[in-house]
XYZ file of C-alpha atoms in Angstrom:
184
model
C -134.038 -11.708 41.353
C -132.690 -15.249 41.847
C -136.231 -16.598 41.456
C -136.575 -14.972 38.038
C -133.171 -16.309 37.002
C -134.088 -19.881 38.027
C -137.498 -19.672 36.348
C -135.893 -18.275 33.182
C -133.560 -21.272 33.022
C -136.490 -23.670 33.559
C -138.477 -21.927 30.816
C -135.552 -21.965 28.410
C -134.861 -25.659 28.957
C -138.456 -26.870 28.808
C -140.153 -24.719 26.140
C -138.650 -26.564 23.216
C -139.219 -30.065 24.544
C -142.563 -31.863 24.351
C -143.104 -31.231 28.063
C -145.121 -28.435 29.609
C -142.911 -25.475 30.471
C -145.811 -23.817 32.315
C -146.274 -26.812 34.576
C -142.570 -26.878 35.398
C -142.651 -23.192 36.291
C -145.618 -23.785 38.598
C -144.113 -26.919 40.194
C -140.689 -25.338 40.810
C -142.288 -22.159 42.179
C -144.521 -24.220 44.437
C -141.736 -26.547 45.587
C -139.273 -23.726 46.310
C -141.949 -21.363 47.711
C -141.209 -18.649 45.161
C -143.098 -15.395 45.513
C -143.091 -14.820 41.746
C -145.525 -17.645 40.951
C -148.096 -15.844 38.844
C -149.647 -16.025 35.423
C -148.072 -12.695 34.470
C -144.616 -14.036 35.408
C -145.175 -17.112 33.244
C -146.304 -14.949 30.340
C -143.215 -12.762 30.728
C -140.968 -15.826 30.640
C -142.719 -17.067 27.498
C -141.823 -13.788 25.772
C -138.184 -14.889 25.955
C -139.146 -18.151 24.251
C -140.998 -16.187 21.588
C -137.915 -14.085 20.854
C -135.730 -17.211 20.662
C -138.163 -18.926 18.273
C -138.364 -15.854 16.045
C -134.591 -15.683 15.905
C -134.063 -19.381 15.253
C -136.833 -19.620 12.633
C -136.188 -16.200 11.089
C -135.617 -17.756 7.654
C -138.879 -19.711 7.852
C -140.681 -16.583 9.041
C -139.285 -14.589 6.113
C -140.278 -17.460 3.805
C -143.867 -16.877 4.938
C -143.776 -13.875 2.645
C -143.043 -16.213 -0.251
C -145.368 -18.954 0.979
C -148.547 -17.062 1.786
C -150.664 -20.230 1.848
C -148.545 -21.795 4.626
C -148.625 -18.473 6.515
C -152.424 -18.319 6.267
C -152.778 -21.931 7.490
C -150.484 -21.270 10.457
C -152.548 -18.203 11.409
C -155.851 -20.094 11.025
C -154.449 -22.955 13.086
C -153.569 -20.525 15.883
C -156.973 -18.841 16.126
C -158.698 -21.528 18.274
C -156.077 -21.422 21.057
C -156.096 -17.623 21.037
C -159.881 -17.435 21.374
C -160.128 -20.042 24.124
C -157.125 -18.541 25.943
C -158.764 -15.116 25.834
C -161.985 -16.551 27.278
C -160.144 -18.434 30.039
C -158.449 -15.216 31.128
C -161.517 -12.965 30.755
C -163.692 -15.395 32.728
C -160.880 -15.894 35.268
C -160.962 -19.668 34.773
C -157.233 -20.031 34.090
C -156.539 -19.845 37.840
C -158.354 -23.144 38.394
C -156.172 -24.927 35.838
C -152.929 -24.020 37.642
C -153.501 -26.700 40.311
C -150.761 -29.252 41.054
C -153.207 -32.194 40.847
C -154.387 -31.109 37.390
C -150.774 -30.701 36.283
C -149.916 -34.194 37.516
C -152.833 -35.847 35.717
C -152.419 -33.946 32.468
C -148.691 -34.681 32.399
C -149.377 -38.415 32.711
C -152.309 -38.496 30.291
C -150.674 -36.450 27.573
C -147.402 -38.323 27.924
C -149.379 -41.390 26.858
C -151.013 -39.394 24.031
C -147.555 -38.444 22.741
C -146.431 -42.076 22.976
C -149.557 -43.307 21.184
C -149.233 -40.713 18.408
C -145.711 -41.879 17.680
C -147.076 -45.298 16.697
C -148.763 -43.916 13.559
C -147.125 -44.565 10.223
C -145.736 -41.520 8.494
C -146.212 -40.598 4.903
C -147.142 -36.922 4.838
C -144.944 -33.870 4.352
C -145.641 -30.277 5.331
C -145.073 -28.876 1.849
C -147.587 -31.244 0.204
C -150.063 -32.302 2.886
C -150.486 -29.426 5.357
C -154.023 -28.559 4.258
C -156.540 -26.178 5.781
C -158.296 -29.202 7.312
C -155.087 -30.444 8.969
C -154.288 -26.903 10.163
C -157.679 -26.637 11.876
C -157.339 -30.135 13.381
C -153.913 -29.336 14.855
C -155.150 -25.907 15.974
C -158.038 -27.478 17.893
C -155.629 -29.866 19.618
C -153.455 -26.886 20.538
C -156.295 -25.594 22.756
C -155.439 -28.359 25.225
C -152.046 -26.720 25.782
C -153.770 -23.998 27.793
C -153.921 -26.528 30.621
C -150.588 -26.621 32.480
C -149.198 -30.122 32.148
C -150.155 -30.292 28.477
C -147.174 -29.313 26.393
C -148.005 -27.005 23.486
C -145.297 -28.551 21.345
C -146.156 -32.057 22.557
C -149.853 -31.790 21.742
C -149.305 -30.177 18.334
C -146.648 -32.765 17.454
C -149.077 -35.498 18.573
C -151.869 -34.039 16.443
C -149.586 -33.871 13.398
C -148.413 -37.437 14.048
C -152.066 -38.586 14.237
C -152.415 -37.044 10.773
C -149.408 -39.162 9.669
C -146.842 -36.377 9.336
C -143.292 -37.549 9.983
C -141.432 -36.474 13.127
C -139.441 -33.711 11.468
C -142.447 -32.108 9.778
C -144.556 -32.532 12.927
C -141.920 -30.645 14.905
C -141.657 -27.986 12.197
C -145.434 -27.463 12.203
C -145.336 -27.215 15.990
C -142.560 -24.621 16.021
C -144.184 -22.559 13.281
C -147.456 -22.617 15.236
C -145.615 -21.384 18.305
C -144.821 -18.034 16.686
C -148.378 -16.603 16.541
C -149.443 -18.481 19.674
C -146.611 -17.143 21.842
C -147.022 -13.709 20.261
C -150.657 -13.655 21.364
C-alpha cells in the first residue's frame, strides 16, 4: 500500500511538468525495489491524472461543444499516439522500452529538444493558427511520448513551439491533447 501511495505522489507531481512521469515511476520503483512496477500500475496511476485534467479543464472541455473544429483537431491529433500505443502493447514491444538505459538517453535527448524548441520565435495563437496540419504534426510528435523518458507534455509543447506557438498556447494544446490520450 505504501508503494502505491509513493507512486501516486510521484505521478501527481510529474504528470503536469515537461518531464516523463512514466520514467520517474519506473526509476523510483527500480531504485526502491517496489513490487508494483508494472505497466498496468502505471496506467492506473495515469487514470488519476486524467481525472485531474478533466476537472481542471472542465470549462475547456465543455467549450469543445461550442468549438467543434478545435475538438475535431484535438481528436485527430490524438489518433497517431493511440494507434502506435495499441500496436506496441499488442505486439508486446512496450516492455523493451521500459529499460533504464533507454529512459536515461531519452531524458537527455528530449531535454535538449525542449530547450531547442524554446528558441523559436512565437507569433501563433491556438484560436487562429491551430490548423489540421499543425494538429497532425503535433500528434505525430506525441507518438514519441510512448517511450518512457519522453514527456508527453514536453514533446507536444516542443512540437507546438517548433510551429511558433507561444508558451501559453503550446501548454494549452498539450493539456487539451492529454484528455483523449490519457482516456485511451
